[in-house]
Amino acid sequence: MKAFAYVRAGSVEEATEAYAAHPGAKYLGGGTNLVDLMKLGVEQPGALIDVGRLPLDAVEELPDGSLRIGATVRNSDVAAHPAVRDRWPALSQALLAGASGQLRNAATTGGNLLQRTRCPYFQDVTKPCNKRQPGSGCAALEGVHRDHAVLGHSETCVATHPSDMAVALAALDARVELYGADGTRSVPAARFHRLPGDRPERDTEIRPGELVTGVVLPAATAGLPSLYRKARDRASYAFALASVAAVLRVEDGVVRHAGIAFGGLAHRPWRAERAEAALLGAAPTEAAFGHALDLELAAARPLRDNAFKVPLARNVGVDVLTRLVPPTVA
Amino acid sequence: MGSRHHTRDDAATAAADRHHSQVTLHVNGTPRTLTLDHRRALLDVLREDLDLTGAKKGCDHGQCGACTVLVDGRRVNSCLQLAVALDGSEVVTVEGLGDGGMHPLQQAFLDRDAFQCGYCTPGQICSALGAIDEARAGHPSHVTDPGTPSGRPMPLGREEIRERLSGNLCRCGAYPHIVDAVEDVIR
Ligand SMILES: Cc1cc2nc3c(=O)[nH]c(=O)nc-3n(C[C@H](O)[C@H](O)[C@H](O)COP(=O)(O)OP(=O)(O)OC[C@H]3O[C@@H](n4cnc5c(N)ncnc54)[C@H](O)[C@@H]3O)c2cc1C
Ligand code: SF4
Ligand code: FES
Ligand code: FES
């Protein structure tokens, strides 16, 4: 590992200033992804700006019924928060389906969003990888890619984003709050991560030096039935092969709102907008859910070894949506 | 870190410069002040500088849990924690458990034969203690019924214990007896 300077920031201003003052700086949250990648030589920061103890550690109920979760709130604390469990349960479930108790205690909201792909070639500095080294090629395209993308990928990168949390945030219409040289701004969680296109080295819309300060769960999805379900190779402590977060509002026997996002299928949480549109005004039946998800997944372009993900995602999705229908309607 | 081994002498002579800092860790109740290369993980500092070899290095990448210790009362993987980032923290390792004698969970591991080679055991024990506190504080797990009320202790059945300890691998497969031992102390 390359030697690096270390700065503990006391405020967001101090953090962004320290970032600007140190060439090759990276922010440090809980370190559970960054330190791992530094040990592997994938990340070689010249300085770590520690944002793990910034005063962004509150979960606040805002007057308009939304909930702001600070960037340094630990994953385990978000998952256990009564407001999250009661009103946006899919977020709590997504967090609890990820990593381990130890990792969730260290991992921050900001770091979770910005964790890098688990593509094995990305993590192996001896292999070509356009995400790690632009222009070097993509070893996964013809290599081991059973866990890789079936939607939205490009010739340059077929990686998936590994975060479970981000999938729930996308389905729940959360926003990501940012602070940087241009001041504060916020981005829909479903648009925060990017598709790879020809710039796979860029995972998200974040600008250099910008800091995630928090995420906001909107009042519009508060209290609606929501669920997260993850299919994986073992019952616990494994990344998603395919996962689904969904929120559903059914009134007068028809779907009035559907927020559906897939994990494990793409370079970002895949918001299933076609499926959502197809469901609006429809009766919430298993057949309607299956039809809507088929429409969405018609765009899938599986790789040699991961076609199984398409029916898997469909079936998990139908199951989740069916469970979200209030008993009186079903 | 890994191959770049920093000896105690390095740590003692290195001044606090761009790449080193003075760090105080309260380890098992004793303040320890060290000048550390920023690259050093808590696990390596515990094992190499402080002679606390209970926490084990299984994978060095957060995947096995053998390095689990309690930092400010919460279980974490010490292999992924940079020591410099923990300045001022309270660290409890397996060596710091029990009041002079053996901690009841350590005794339960013996009584229940909850290990074979013992390599994963210090991590299992620290992790289980962390998990028990989390459940007491009302933290749910992946297998907790979402309807279980918040803000109250969560009951820990076998399925809950297994899920909450899934971050601790045991190559010897002592899992059933580990769950027995944990059940003994929560009863
Ligand atoms: C064995 C293992 C299993 C795992 N399993 C899962 C799983 O099943 N599901 C899952 O979702 N995740 C899983 N994870 C990943 C884990 O969730 C992430 O490592 C964690 O969420 C990252 O958070 P952190 O605070 O530790 O980030 P760090 O490692 O500190 O940082 C990660 C990145 O975010 C940047 N960053 C941190 N904070 C900010 C901020 N406020 N603003 C801007 N940039 C910031 C850093 O510069 C870095 O690039 C697993 C990890 C391991 C090691
Ligand atoms: S899929 Fe993306 S991350 Fe993996 S090797 Fe190809 S370019 Fe790299
Ligand atoms: S050594 Fe830390 S998790 Fe394996
Ligand atoms: S007892 Fe040998 S690894 Fe668990």
XYZ file of C-alpha atoms in Angstrom, chain A residues 14-301:
288
model
C -13.136 21.518 6.199
C -13.579 18.211 4.389
C -14.015 19.696 0.930
C -11.173 22.162 1.514
C -8.846 19.401 2.663
C -9.853 17.382 -0.381
C -8.948 20.287 -2.671
C -5.639 20.845 -0.882
C -4.421 17.237 -1.146
C -3.664 15.762 -4.573
C -5.059 12.258 -4.964
C -7.328 12.632 -1.936
C -10.212 10.275 -1.158
C -12.871 10.578 1.509
C -12.864 7.867 4.169
C -16.180 6.748 5.654
C -16.270 3.463 7.540
C -13.409 2.201 5.389
C -14.989 -1.199 4.721
C -14.695 -0.825 0.961
C -11.936 1.738 0.551
C -9.427 0.099 2.907
C -10.133 -3.259 1.270
C -9.420 -1.778 -2.185
C -6.292 -0.038 -0.899
C -4.957 -3.363 0.345
C -5.591 -4.767 -3.126
C -3.797 -1.836 -4.762
C -6.956 -0.862 -6.649
C -7.196 2.462 -4.814
C -3.981 4.388 -4.133
C -4.987 7.662 -2.519
C -2.362 10.245 -1.669
C -4.450 11.394 1.275
C -7.478 10.211 3.185
C -9.895 12.871 4.329
C -11.730 11.153 7.166
C -15.398 12.130 7.052
C -16.520 9.295 9.322
C -16.956 11.532 12.351
C -18.496 14.539 10.647
C -21.603 15.832 12.418
C -23.786 14.211 9.732
C -24.824 11.432 12.083
C -28.478 12.334 12.659
C -31.716 10.848 11.350
C -34.122 13.782 11.267
C -37.853 13.909 10.684
C -38.486 16.988 8.541
C -41.661 19.091 8.851
C -42.965 17.938 5.457
C -43.018 14.283 6.550
C -39.769 13.324 4.861
C -36.791 11.812 6.669
C -33.189 12.918 6.295
C -30.482 10.363 7.047
C -27.037 11.883 7.526
C -24.131 10.546 5.472
C -22.259 9.203 8.493
C -25.158 7.315 10.053
C -24.030 3.690 10.180
C -25.908 1.135 8.095
C -26.961 -0.802 11.215
C -28.442 2.324 12.793
C -30.435 3.215 9.676
C -31.785 -0.345 9.543
C -32.830 -0.204 13.205
C -34.329 3.277 13.139
C -38.023 3.125 14.107
C -39.099 5.666 11.466
C -37.306 3.743 8.730
C -38.675 0.389 9.872
C -42.213 1.709 10.207
C -42.533 3.951 7.158
C -39.931 2.855 4.587
C -39.454 -0.792 5.586
C -37.818 -1.766 2.276
C -34.793 0.365 3.204
C -34.326 -1.359 6.548
C -34.740 -4.769 4.898
C -32.271 -3.929 2.122
C -29.608 -2.881 4.610
C -30.137 -5.981 6.723
C -29.812 -8.174 3.632
C -26.337 -6.741 2.973
C -22.899 -7.580 4.359
C -22.574 -8.684 8.021
C -23.353 -7.219 11.443
C -19.733 -6.120 11.856
C -19.588 -4.445 8.446
C -22.943 -2.699 8.878
C -21.733 -1.252 12.184
C -18.826 0.427 10.405
C -20.345 1.214 7.007
C -21.770 4.704 6.469
C -24.685 5.848 4.316
C -22.330 7.861 2.093
C -19.777 5.075 1.758
C -22.438 2.496 0.971
C -23.681 4.585 -1.969
C -20.138 5.024 -3.281
C -18.885 1.479 -2.808
C -17.286 0.065 -5.946
C -18.299 -2.995 -7.945
C -17.402 -6.493 -6.763
C -16.340 -7.516 -10.290
C -13.358 -9.816 -9.605
C -11.336 -8.303 -12.455
C -11.842 -4.811 -11.086
C -10.335 -6.071 -7.825
C -7.368 -7.760 -9.521
C -4.790 -5.232 -10.690
C -3.153 -7.800 -12.994
C -6.275 -8.013 -15.190
C -7.600 -5.645 -17.852
C -10.493 -3.546 -16.565
C -11.855 -0.386 -18.127
C -13.360 0.735 -14.858
C -10.060 0.546 -12.995
C -7.849 1.504 -15.911
C -9.753 3.163 -18.760
C -8.866 1.712 -22.145
C -7.348 -1.525 -20.810
C -10.304 -3.693 -21.860
C -12.935 -5.671 -20.001
C -11.871 -9.112 -18.790
C -15.404 -9.970 -17.688
C -16.989 -9.704 -21.123
C -15.690 -13.152 -22.111
C -14.544 -14.183 -18.624
C -16.281 -15.143 -15.399
C -19.419 -13.025 -15.518
C -22.176 -15.048 -13.936
C -22.748 -12.233 -11.399
C -22.635 -9.440 -13.972
C -25.155 -7.205 -15.703
C -28.047 -8.140 -17.974
C -29.431 -4.615 -18.419
C -27.883 -1.326 -19.485
C -24.346 -2.618 -19.884
C -21.940 -1.655 -22.655
C -19.046 -3.236 -24.540
C -16.703 -1.438 -22.174
C -18.131 -2.664 -18.859
C -20.662 -5.270 -17.717
C -20.309 -4.747 -13.971
C -23.176 -4.415 -11.503
C -23.471 -2.054 -8.567
C -23.355 -4.086 -5.374
C -25.322 -1.911 -2.930
C -28.587 -3.292 -1.581
C -29.346 0.013 0.154
C -29.181 1.958 -3.108
C -31.824 -0.287 -4.675
C -34.310 0.479 -1.920
C -33.498 4.203 -2.083
C -34.171 4.163 -5.831
C -37.550 2.440 -5.463
C -38.597 4.765 -2.632
C -37.860 7.950 -4.627
C -35.171 9.048 -2.187
C -32.777 11.878 -3.034
C -29.045 12.089 -2.433
C -27.816 15.370 -0.964
C -24.401 16.649 -1.992
C -22.063 19.441 -0.951
C -19.188 20.685 -3.059
C -17.415 23.644 -4.571
C -20.673 24.734 -6.245
C -22.621 24.555 -3.005
C -25.371 22.067 -2.221
C -27.527 20.121 -4.626
C -29.587 16.985 -4.593
C -30.014 14.189 -7.110
C -32.703 11.480 -7.293
C -31.244 8.253 -5.879
C -32.438 6.422 -8.996
C -30.269 8.758 -11.123
C -27.284 8.989 -8.795
C -25.548 5.925 -10.211
C -24.753 5.865 -13.941
C -24.824 3.362 -16.735
C -21.292 2.544 -17.933
C -21.520 3.724 -21.555
C -17.997 4.526 -22.657
C -17.031 6.008 -19.264
C -17.225 3.018 -16.904
C -14.674 4.604 -14.575
C -17.460 6.923 -13.431
C -19.883 5.040 -11.188
C -22.060 7.969 -10.186
C -22.993 11.568 -10.971
C -20.875 12.867 -8.095
C -18.394 15.604 -9.056
C -14.745 15.528 -8.000
C -14.456 16.566 -4.370
C -18.189 16.537 -3.790
C -19.311 15.071 -0.507
C -22.484 13.093 0.108
C -24.074 14.785 3.102
C -27.211 12.674 3.393
C -30.180 11.001 1.777
C -33.807 12.078 2.069
C -36.752 9.709 2.034
C -39.810 11.582 0.730
C -43.187 11.914 2.385
C -44.787 10.591 -0.815
C -43.622 7.038 -0.128
C -43.850 7.219 3.692
C -46.089 4.572 5.160
C -46.791 2.803 1.880
C -46.256 -0.940 1.880
C -42.716 -1.628 0.687
C -40.463 -4.689 0.603
C -36.954 -5.752 -0.364
C -36.100 -9.269 -1.399
C -32.687 -10.548 -2.437
C -31.807 -13.784 -4.227
C -28.245 -14.940 -3.545
C -26.087 -18.045 -3.549
C -26.341 -18.551 0.208
C -28.930 -17.516 2.773
C -26.799 -14.784 4.339
C -23.660 -12.711 3.793
C -23.561 -12.784 -0.007
C -24.081 -10.196 -2.712
C -27.274 -10.224 -4.760
C -27.687 -12.279 -7.908
C -30.912 -10.366 -8.342
C -32.919 -8.329 -5.886
C -36.076 -6.262 -5.928
C -37.236 -3.291 -3.897
C -40.808 -2.214 -4.426
C -43.382 0.147 -3.015
C -47.034 -0.043 -4.007
C -50.157 2.051 -3.451
C -53.419 0.330 -4.317
C -56.703 2.249 -4.148
C -60.172 1.277 -5.353
C -58.783 -2.008 -6.567
C -56.193 -0.498 -8.902
C -52.515 0.410 -8.668
C -52.086 4.161 -8.049
C -48.348 4.170 -7.462
C -45.629 1.627 -8.103
C -41.924 2.150 -7.437
C -39.888 -0.872 -8.497
C -36.104 -1.205 -8.611
C -33.910 -4.202 -9.402
C -30.504 -4.837 -7.862
C -27.797 -7.116 -9.196
C -28.849 -6.603 -12.806
C -27.103 -3.412 -13.870
C -24.429 -0.809 -13.283
C -26.977 1.044 -11.205
C -30.145 0.200 -9.310
C -32.520 -0.450 -12.200
C -35.692 1.531 -11.796
C -38.344 -0.439 -13.708
C -40.141 2.540 -15.246
C -41.811 0.592 -18.054
C -43.230 -1.889 -15.590
C -44.398 0.896 -13.303
C -46.180 2.669 -16.158
C -47.847 -0.567 -17.241
C -49.173 -1.135 -13.740
C -50.724 2.283 -13.199
C -54.481 1.895 -13.197
C -54.268 -1.889 -13.513
C -55.725 -4.394 -11.093
C -52.916 -5.694 -8.846
C -52.948 -9.303 -9.950
C -50.090 -11.746 -10.286
C -50.727 -11.829 -14.031
C -50.506 -8.034 -14.283
C -47.260 -7.987 -12.299
C -45.758 -10.727 -14.456
C -46.797 -8.945 -17.637
C -45.366 -5.620 -16.455
C -42.044 -7.137 -15.435
C -41.830 -9.037 -18.724
C -42.177 -5.719 -20.532
C -39.348 -4.293 -18.461
C -37.073 -7.284 -18.801
C -37.604 -7.527 -22.561
C -34.690 -5.079 -22.710
C -32.352 -7.578 -21.019
C -29.277 -8.673 -22.956
